[in-house]
């Protein structure tokens, strides 16, 4: 302990149960570790010294960002040392001409986005956990979020990374250039590596200009087929301004209204219940043009009988309240009971079938409820099963069925949440033996002693 | 030879000097190998058998796509076996709903784009060599091209790869899903690896919808400072529809007119010469909105005295002829003499300084000419020095000066052309020792015998 105290100061070496309990457990209460030590470095150099020491002594380390993950990747499994990135939260630089931001890994996404909005830019990623999650954690998990459709993957938007390797060496690949083809793009391997190959301490990101005009539209749709038809039409008619296309089923929607009883109401004028709801958003540079496109599109939807009800946000407050409904789904469902969460990529046409199949499969368990929602525009479904307490029986009815089902349609068993401690043994459903073997080789040369986030990502 | 003939058929085993000469030399006549054998496989399985055999016998192999590279990456250095991908040129599948294309690596970019255009989509990459280059080669070199500004990096657009590893194992990472976070994204390491880590045999790519409305504008601009001002204004006023922003200096422009004398004329109404020219393009979904944005922008440019002349394409033919001027620059300059080509990323504000500095440095050599052009919107400069024959004196005046200059402003010594055989020993100007060491470790575990594209990418 005296070594760690000498590097980061005594007050940043946490050993009290009261200080550790929140860091040992994930926010869903599903994963629970037993670490006796958490460290809070303030600089890359401190992270480097900590890892060099831990590597020498073979001490296991779990890097922890905002601890908002969904697969147990950021909490210890046993007594790993928790490396909290929360004090590394400075903006390092921002260039308004190129839109390139350089920032510490532990900065909170919401704070970074606020900083950028003041400078007429936005972060290329947005998600429900933005008030807590760290941008470094977003990169480590290759987060997707709600505007992936428009701004694309972090593999494209992250221009550079600073990473401390297991042995304490600092990889400075913090390029701020949009184009740099000088040899292998080594930073890419850390994007989505979930803290198992190195600790991301800094990142440079290409940030798009802040849209001058934003429209948010909430629709009631009578069938999943029509949700797909609307998506195809939106791609054609809204084109380059479409920035999000999300769906909720009736159960997900009602859960939000029930949990927030009296405080959240259906935004739809007719208010009748509907099997499906779509939220779509546009980001554009010309309010008049965008409004013309959105109005024309809505006229088309009404004439084609694709929707039964709809509302367009009239101001920023209303836009936020529409987004609140979509973004509150995960938290509302988890307040309704214990949740088995699955995050899968499936071709759009088959996306809702797994929800219907799962309902049939669990029909004899009256206390379970199955809902589906997510990023329809990216073929990304969030399948949630909720029941009063976690039971082995239900788990075995769901797994590996859901993974087999997903593999059978060429889907991915983890669209955006990652593998963590939840899915290493299911990796083979989506990755070939050669790919898994390559992953193991990469782990072996970057972290030969296996100190970084053990028991995660790779099958044992 | 009998082994190779048994795998791919005798007619695809090339040994005649007449057949080999075009494959041994790059298109600029700068790099010349001495291979006695070229193989033309038709399938992934054949590539796998060839590599397994070569790996066992320690036979070096150079994968070759369209041989349009600019750093000697696709021609042998000594007598490596040439693995030509030209017969692997089939479209495997295309899904018009998701826009995901799966294609053989040896398909020619132009052919792929034509196929997509018929299906109301486009390839997310476009470049001057499109009539010859292969899509697999584009991925292997992480090509940037002229619409990078809008559609972004191949690291974001390539969804999956099929790669034959040095030992003949096939890595099937040919996902067609937009989102797939199942473990490390191993395919990323092959994007930009220049054939030195594996042979890309197939790819799946996210293709954007074909724009319904395209505008191409050619401008005469009195100074480089004004070229930058126009870029900033274009980002604000054209926003999401801006798809390319290219510049040429006067010498690059005049070289095109001279080489194509009588067949290509200045497109500008007043035709007077200008220090700089800008070509910008818009891609959009609504012709009326796009025209209003472009017209408003041009009015602003005239009122603000940012341009001295300009023309807007009135139809597709005129749009193509404007693009022809920009796209003919590399070929026109190479017909004017032997070219020293540099492809560098530099912050926009300093981008043209290296051209001016190089002219001063070579002022005593009256037969050399220095021009600058490229992807201004991506901070990517193409610096070309042309003289009647290659001379050691000129080379030593340019290198390492140009690399030192680039490193001193935090630039990249290879923005999009790669490293090849030209720049391995200059890699250190843009990559840290830790990054180079990581590259070497990756090479060592993926190609332990070093049979794939030796003498390239990595410093010896």
PDB file of C-alpha atoms in Angstrom, chain A residues 97-98 141-146 148-153 155-156 165 169-173 176-194 196-197 209 212 232 235-241 283-286 288-290 292-293 343 345-348 375 377-380 410-419 427 430-432 434-443 445-446 456-458, chain B residues 97-98 141-146 148-153 155-156 165 169-173 176-194 196-197 209 212 232 235-241 283-286 288-290 292-293 343 345-348 375 377-380 410-419 427 430-432 434-443 445-446 456-458:
ATOM      1  CA  UNK A  97     -11.412  24.206 -37.124  1.00  0.00           C
ATOM      2  CA  UNK A  98     -10.894  20.441 -37.406  1.00  0.00           C
ATOM      3  CA  UNK A 141     -16.431  -1.089 -24.860  1.00  0.00           C
ATOM      4  CA  UNK A 142     -16.816   0.337 -28.392  1.00  0.00           C
ATOM      5  CA  UNK A 143     -20.165   1.799 -27.351  1.00  0.00           C
ATOM      6  CA  UNK A 144     -22.737   2.290 -30.094  1.00  0.00           C
ATOM      7  CA  UNK A 145     -25.627   4.309 -28.734  1.00  0.00           C
ATOM      8  CA  UNK A 146     -28.451   6.221 -30.294  1.00  0.00           C
ATOM      9  CA  UNK A 148     -24.558   5.411 -34.483  1.00  0.00           C
ATOM     10  CA  UNK A 149     -26.841   5.424 -37.538  1.00  0.00           C
ATOM     11  CA  UNK A 150     -25.654   8.894 -38.459  1.00  0.00           C
ATOM     12  CA  UNK A 151     -22.178   9.352 -37.014  1.00  0.00           C
ATOM     13  CA  UNK A 152     -20.932   5.778 -37.243  1.00  0.00           C
ATOM     14  CA  UNK A 153     -18.569   3.634 -35.288  1.00  0.00           C
ATOM     15  CA  UNK A 155     -13.473   2.697 -35.046  1.00  0.00           C
ATOM     16  CA  UNK A 156     -14.017   5.520 -37.528  1.00  0.00           C
ATOM     17  CA  UNK A 165       0.093  -1.384 -21.479  1.00  0.00           C
ATOM     18  CA  UNK A 169       4.747   1.140 -21.080  1.00  0.00           C
ATOM     19  CA  UNK A 170       2.795   4.058 -22.521  1.00  0.00           C
ATOM     20  CA  UNK A 171       1.612   3.652 -26.111  1.00  0.00           C
ATOM     21  CA  UNK A 172       1.300   7.178 -27.428  1.00  0.00           C
ATOM     22  CA  UNK A 173      -0.898   6.827 -30.489  1.00  0.00           C
ATOM     23  CA  UNK A 176      -5.150  14.215 -34.071  1.00  0.00           C
ATOM     24  CA  UNK A 177      -5.067  13.652 -37.833  1.00  0.00           C
ATOM     25  CA  UNK A 178      -8.027  12.411 -39.804  1.00  0.00           C
ATOM     26  CA  UNK A 179      -5.733  10.421 -42.066  1.00  0.00           C
ATOM     27  CA  UNK A 180      -2.636   8.577 -40.934  1.00  0.00           C
ATOM     28  CA  UNK A 181      -1.523   5.442 -42.772  1.00  0.00           C
ATOM     29  CA  UNK A 182       1.857   4.995 -41.188  1.00  0.00           C
ATOM     30  CA  UNK A 183       1.847   1.260 -40.577  1.00  0.00           C
ATOM     31  CA  UNK A 184      -0.617  -0.880 -38.688  1.00  0.00           C
ATOM     32  CA  UNK A 185      -3.360   1.053 -36.928  1.00  0.00           C
ATOM     33  CA  UNK A 186      -2.451  -0.416 -33.551  1.00  0.00           C
ATOM     34  CA  UNK A 187      -4.896   1.726 -31.559  1.00  0.00           C
ATOM     35  CA  UNK A 188      -7.825  -0.094 -33.207  1.00  0.00           C
ATOM     36  CA  UNK A 189      -7.205  -3.251 -31.214  1.00  0.00           C
ATOM     37  CA  UNK A 190      -7.905  -1.405 -27.954  1.00  0.00           C
ATOM     38  CA  UNK A 191     -11.276  -0.106 -29.162  1.00  0.00           C
ATOM     39  CA  UNK A 192     -13.683  -2.680 -27.753  1.00  0.00           C
ATOM     40  CA  UNK A 193     -11.024  -4.586 -25.776  1.00  0.00           C
ATOM     41  CA  UNK A 194     -12.864  -3.947 -22.486  1.00  0.00           C
ATOM     42  CA  UNK A 196      -8.189  -6.498 -21.055  1.00  0.00           C
ATOM     43  CA  UNK A 197      -5.299  -5.355 -23.285  1.00  0.00           C
ATOM     44  CA  UNK A 209     -20.526  20.204 -35.912  1.00  0.00           C
ATOM     45  CA  UNK A 212     -28.407  23.886 -36.317  1.00  0.00           C
ATOM     46  CA  UNK A 232     -36.793   2.251 -45.558  1.00  0.00           C
ATOM     47  CA  UNK A 235     -33.673   6.499 -45.438  1.00  0.00           C
ATOM     48  CA  UNK A 236     -34.961   7.596 -48.835  1.00  0.00           C
ATOM     49  CA  UNK A 237     -36.869  10.718 -47.883  1.00  0.00           C
ATOM     50  CA  UNK A 238     -34.875  12.084 -44.957  1.00  0.00           C
ATOM     51  CA  UNK A 239     -31.559  10.882 -46.368  1.00  0.00           C
ATOM     52  CA  UNK A 240     -28.518  12.588 -44.885  1.00  0.00           C
ATOM     53  CA  UNK A 241     -30.396  14.286 -42.016  1.00  0.00           C
ATOM     54  CA  UNK A 283     -29.850  16.593 -37.441  1.00  0.00           C
ATOM     55  CA  UNK A 284     -29.356  19.201 -40.127  1.00  0.00           C
ATOM     56  CA  UNK A 285     -27.868  22.547 -41.035  1.00  0.00           C
ATOM     57  CA  UNK A 286     -30.986  24.291 -42.364  1.00  0.00           C
ATOM     58  CA  UNK A 288     -36.423  25.290 -43.188  1.00  0.00           C
ATOM     59  CA  UNK A 289     -35.167  22.454 -45.404  1.00  0.00           C
ATOM     60  CA  UNK A 290     -35.283  19.956 -42.548  1.00  0.00           C
ATOM     61  CA  UNK A 292     -39.925  20.528 -45.242  1.00  0.00           C
ATOM     62  CA  UNK A 293     -38.373  17.060 -45.380  1.00  0.00           C
ATOM     63  CA  UNK A 343     -28.069  -7.074 -26.775  1.00  0.00           C
ATOM     64  CA  UNK A 345     -27.634  -7.734 -33.828  1.00  0.00           C
ATOM     65  CA  UNK A 346     -30.135  -9.456 -36.092  1.00  0.00           C
ATOM     66  CA  UNK A 347     -31.181  -8.668 -39.664  1.00  0.00           C
ATOM     67  CA  UNK A 348     -34.049  -6.158 -39.327  1.00  0.00           C
ATOM     68  CA  UNK A 375     -31.703   0.723 -32.352  1.00  0.00           C
ATOM     69  CA  UNK A 377     -31.905   1.594 -37.720  1.00  0.00           C
ATOM     70  CA  UNK A 378     -28.743  -0.352 -36.826  1.00  0.00           C
ATOM     71  CA  UNK A 379     -30.401  -3.824 -36.594  1.00  0.00           C
ATOM     72  CA  UNK A 380     -29.662  -3.781 -32.870  1.00  0.00           C
ATOM     73  CA  UNK A 410     -26.148 -14.868 -38.666  1.00  0.00           C
ATOM     74  CA  UNK A 411     -26.516 -12.349 -35.856  1.00  0.00           C
ATOM     75  CA  UNK A 412     -24.146 -11.155 -33.161  1.00  0.00           C
ATOM     76  CA  UNK A 413     -24.635 -12.158 -29.521  1.00  0.00           C
ATOM     77  CA  UNK A 414     -23.272  -8.782 -28.451  1.00  0.00           C
ATOM     78  CA  UNK A 415     -24.096  -5.847 -30.675  1.00  0.00           C
ATOM     79  CA  UNK A 416     -22.760  -3.090 -28.449  1.00  0.00           C
ATOM     80  CA  UNK A 417     -22.518  -4.197 -24.802  1.00  0.00           C
ATOM     81  CA  UNK A 418     -19.417  -6.339 -25.163  1.00  0.00           C
ATOM     82  CA  UNK A 419     -18.506  -9.686 -23.614  1.00  0.00           C
ATOM     83  CA  UNK A 427     -18.179 -16.110 -27.796  1.00  0.00           C
ATOM     84  CA  UNK A 430     -20.382 -15.247 -33.062  1.00  0.00           C
ATOM     85  CA  UNK A 431     -16.619 -15.683 -33.518  1.00  0.00           C
ATOM     86  CA  UNK A 432     -14.799 -18.414 -35.442  1.00  0.00           C
ATOM     87  CA  UNK A 434      -9.433 -18.844 -35.831  1.00  0.00           C
ATOM     88  CA  UNK A 435     -10.682 -15.439 -34.635  1.00  0.00           C
ATOM     89  CA  UNK A 436     -10.778 -16.582 -30.991  1.00  0.00           C
ATOM     90  CA  UNK A 437      -7.280 -17.976 -31.332  1.00  0.00           C
ATOM     91  CA  UNK A 438      -6.097 -14.634 -32.752  1.00  0.00           C
ATOM     92  CA  UNK A 439      -7.680 -12.873 -29.788  1.00  0.00           C
ATOM     93  CA  UNK A 440      -5.793 -15.176 -27.439  1.00  0.00           C
ATOM     94  CA  UNK A 441      -2.498 -14.477 -29.220  1.00  0.00           C
ATOM     95  CA  UNK A 442      -3.069 -10.734 -28.962  1.00  0.00           C
ATOM     96  CA  UNK A 443      -3.844 -11.060 -25.247  1.00  0.00           C
ATOM     97  CA  UNK A 445       1.707 -10.742 -26.251  1.00  0.00           C
ATOM     98  CA  UNK A 446       0.144  -7.588 -24.776  1.00  0.00           C
ATOM     99  CA  UNK A 456     -13.303 -11.288 -18.955  1.00  0.00           C
ATOM    100  CA  UNK A 457     -13.743 -11.285 -22.738  1.00  0.00           C
ATOM    101  CA  UNK A 458     -11.757 -14.461 -23.508  1.00  0.00           C
TER     102      UNK A 458
ATOM    103  CA  UNK B  97     -32.235  -2.932 -47.284  1.00  0.00           C
ATOM    104  CA  UNK B  98     -29.072  -2.671 -45.173  1.00  0.00           C
ATOM    105  CA  UNK B 141      -3.848   0.105 -47.979  1.00  0.00           C
ATOM    106  CA  UNK B 142      -6.702   1.765 -46.058  1.00  0.00           C
ATOM    107  CA  UNK B 143      -7.288   4.045 -49.040  1.00  0.00           C
ATOM    108  CA  UNK B 144      -8.796   7.456 -48.312  1.00  0.00           C
ATOM    109  CA  UNK B 145      -9.759   9.093 -51.589  1.00  0.00           C
ATOM    110  CA  UNK B 146     -11.975  11.976 -52.513  1.00  0.00           C
ATOM    111  CA  UNK B 148     -13.449  10.507 -47.133  1.00  0.00           C
ATOM    112  CA  UNK B 149     -14.696  13.872 -45.832  1.00  0.00           C
ATOM    113  CA  UNK B 150     -18.279  12.677 -46.095  1.00  0.00           C
ATOM    114  CA  UNK B 151     -18.264   8.887 -45.812  1.00  0.00           C
ATOM    115  CA  UNK B 152     -15.293   8.446 -43.503  1.00  0.00           C
ATOM    116  CA  UNK B 153     -12.657   5.828 -42.964  1.00  0.00           C
ATOM    117  CA  UNK B 155     -12.091   1.366 -40.400  1.00  0.00           C
ATOM    118  CA  UNK B 156     -15.701   2.482 -39.973  1.00  0.00           C
ATOM    119  CA  UNK B 165      -3.212 -15.976 -42.841  1.00  0.00           C
ATOM    120  CA  UNK B 169      -5.582 -20.655 -42.114  1.00  0.00           C
ATOM    121  CA  UNK B 170      -8.689 -18.753 -43.170  1.00  0.00           C
ATOM    122  CA  UNK B 171      -9.899 -16.070 -40.779  1.00  0.00           C
ATOM    123  CA  UNK B 172     -13.608 -15.763 -41.445  1.00  0.00           C
ATOM    124  CA  UNK B 173     -14.547 -12.418 -39.944  1.00  0.00           C
ATOM    125  CA  UNK B 176     -22.423  -8.232 -42.387  1.00  0.00           C
ATOM    126  CA  UNK B 177     -23.668  -6.580 -39.206  1.00  0.00           C
ATOM    127  CA  UNK B 178     -23.262  -2.904 -38.483  1.00  0.00           C
ATOM    128  CA  UNK B 179     -22.709  -3.617 -34.815  1.00  0.00           C
ATOM    129  CA  UNK B 180     -20.784  -6.575 -33.470  1.00  0.00           C
ATOM    130  CA  UNK B 181     -18.927  -6.265 -30.153  1.00  0.00           C
ATOM    131  CA  UNK B 182     -18.054  -9.891 -29.625  1.00  0.00           C
ATOM    132  CA  UNK B 183     -14.472  -9.566 -28.463  1.00  0.00           C
ATOM    133  CA  UNK B 184     -11.521  -7.849 -30.114  1.00  0.00           C
ATOM    134  CA  UNK B 185     -12.238  -6.511 -33.579  1.00  0.00           C
ATOM    135  CA  UNK B 186      -9.431  -8.562 -35.123  1.00  0.00           C
ATOM    136  CA  UNK B 187     -10.222  -7.603 -38.705  1.00  0.00           C
ATOM    137  CA  UNK B 188      -9.178  -4.003 -38.000  1.00  0.00           C
ATOM    138  CA  UNK B 189      -5.508  -4.939 -37.867  1.00  0.00           C
ATOM    139  CA  UNK B 190      -5.588  -6.045 -41.525  1.00  0.00           C
ATOM    140  CA  UNK B 191      -7.057  -2.721 -42.708  1.00  0.00           C
ATOM    141  CA  UNK B 192      -3.958  -0.821 -43.780  1.00  0.00           C
ATOM    142  CA  UNK B 193      -1.551  -3.736 -43.236  1.00  0.00           C
ATOM    143  CA  UNK B 194      -0.472  -3.665 -46.918  1.00  0.00           C
ATOM    144  CA  UNK B 196       2.101  -8.011 -44.752  1.00  0.00           C
ATOM    145  CA  UNK B 197      -0.138  -9.766 -42.188  1.00  0.00           C
ATOM    146  CA  UNK B 209     -27.491   5.260 -50.653  1.00  0.00           C
ATOM    147  CA  UNK B 212     -30.369  11.829 -55.581  1.00  0.00           C
ATOM    148  CA  UNK B 232     -14.856  26.687 -42.832  1.00  0.00           C
ATOM    149  CA  UNK B 235     -18.795  23.213 -43.341  1.00  0.00           C
ATOM    150  CA  UNK B 236     -21.229  25.674 -41.784  1.00  0.00           C
ATOM    151  CA  UNK B 237     -23.421  26.442 -44.779  1.00  0.00           C
ATOM    152  CA  UNK B 238     -23.431  23.176 -46.712  1.00  0.00           C
ATOM    153  CA  UNK B 239     -23.244  21.047 -43.575  1.00  0.00           C
ATOM    154  CA  UNK B 240     -24.295  17.451 -44.068  1.00  0.00           C
ATOM    155  CA  UNK B 241     -24.345  17.586 -47.885  1.00  0.00           C
ATOM    156  CA  UNK B 283     -24.331  14.736 -52.181  1.00  0.00           C
ATOM    157  CA  UNK B 284     -27.910  15.074 -51.029  1.00  0.00           C
ATOM    158  CA  UNK B 285     -31.392  13.625 -51.089  1.00  0.00           C
ATOM    159  CA  UNK B 286     -33.324  16.698 -52.252  1.00  0.00           C
ATOM    160  CA  UNK B 288     -34.200  21.715 -54.567  1.00  0.00           C
ATOM    161  CA  UNK B 289     -32.797  22.012 -51.037  1.00  0.00           C
ATOM    162  CA  UNK B 290     -29.274  21.269 -52.215  1.00  0.00           C
ATOM    163  CA  UNK B 292     -30.689  26.461 -52.520  1.00  0.00           C
ATOM    164  CA  UNK B 293     -27.786  25.697 -50.178  1.00  0.00           C
ATOM    165  CA  UNK B 343       1.387  12.166 -49.226  1.00  0.00           C
ATOM    166  CA  UNK B 345      -1.291  14.978 -43.291  1.00  0.00           C
ATOM    167  CA  UNK B 346      -0.630  18.456 -41.964  1.00  0.00           C
ATOM    168  CA  UNK B 347      -2.899  20.846 -40.030  1.00  0.00           C
ATOM    169  CA  UNK B 348      -4.753  22.841 -42.705  1.00  0.00           C
ATOM    170  CA  UNK B 375      -7.816  16.609 -50.013  1.00  0.00           C
ATOM    171  CA  UNK B 377     -11.030  19.017 -46.342  1.00  0.00           C
ATOM    172  CA  UNK B 378      -9.122  16.123 -44.733  1.00  0.00           C
ATOM    173  CA  UNK B 379      -5.827  18.031 -44.141  1.00  0.00           C
ATOM    174  CA  UNK B 380      -4.207  15.730 -46.698  1.00  0.00           C
ATOM    175  CA  UNK B 410       2.706  16.912 -35.767  1.00  0.00           C
ATOM    176  CA  UNK B 411       1.763  15.593 -39.196  1.00  0.00           C
ATOM    177  CA  UNK B 412       1.793  12.123 -40.705  1.00  0.00           C
ATOM    178  CA  UNK B 413       4.385  11.117 -43.309  1.00  0.00           C
ATOM    179  CA  UNK B 414       1.789   8.932 -44.979  1.00  0.00           C
ATOM    180  CA  UNK B 415      -1.773  10.179 -44.921  1.00  0.00           C
ATOM    181  CA  UNK B 416      -3.288   7.576 -47.239  1.00  0.00           C
ATOM    182  CA  UNK B 417      -0.643   5.947 -49.467  1.00  0.00           C
ATOM    183  CA  UNK B 418       0.865   3.692 -46.821  1.00  0.00           C
ATOM    184  CA  UNK B 419       4.470   2.740 -46.127  1.00  0.00           C
ATOM    185  CA  UNK B 427       8.222   5.284 -39.947  1.00  0.00           C
ATOM    186  CA  UNK B 430       5.190   9.414 -37.260  1.00  0.00           C
ATOM    187  CA  UNK B 431       5.100   6.357 -34.963  1.00  0.00           C
ATOM    188  CA  UNK B 432       6.501   6.023 -31.454  1.00  0.00           C
ATOM    189  CA  UNK B 434       6.320   1.512 -28.490  1.00  0.00           C
ATOM    190  CA  UNK B 435       3.944   1.546 -31.482  1.00  0.00           C
ATOM    191  CA  UNK B 436       6.641   0.212 -33.846  1.00  0.00           C
ATOM    192  CA  UNK B 437       7.482  -2.508 -31.355  1.00  0.00           C
ATOM    193  CA  UNK B 438       3.771  -3.449 -31.183  1.00  0.00           C
ATOM    194  CA  UNK B 439       3.683  -3.636 -34.965  1.00  0.00           C
ATOM    195  CA  UNK B 440       6.672  -5.974 -34.900  1.00  0.00           C
ATOM    196  CA  UNK B 441       5.003  -8.223 -32.322  1.00  0.00           C
ATOM    197  CA  UNK B 442       1.853  -8.410 -34.424  1.00  0.00           C
ATOM    198  CA  UNK B 443       3.895  -9.302 -37.504  1.00  0.00           C
ATOM    199  CA  UNK B 445       2.759 -13.833 -34.328  1.00  0.00           C
ATOM    200  CA  UNK B 446       0.755 -13.592 -37.562  1.00  0.00           C
ATOM    201  CA  UNK B 456       7.673  -3.674 -46.633  1.00  0.00           C
ATOM    202  CA  UNK B 457       5.965  -1.604 -43.912  1.00  0.00           C
ATOM    203  CA  UNK B 458       8.272  -2.531 -41.007  1.00  0.00           C
TER     204      UNK B 458
END
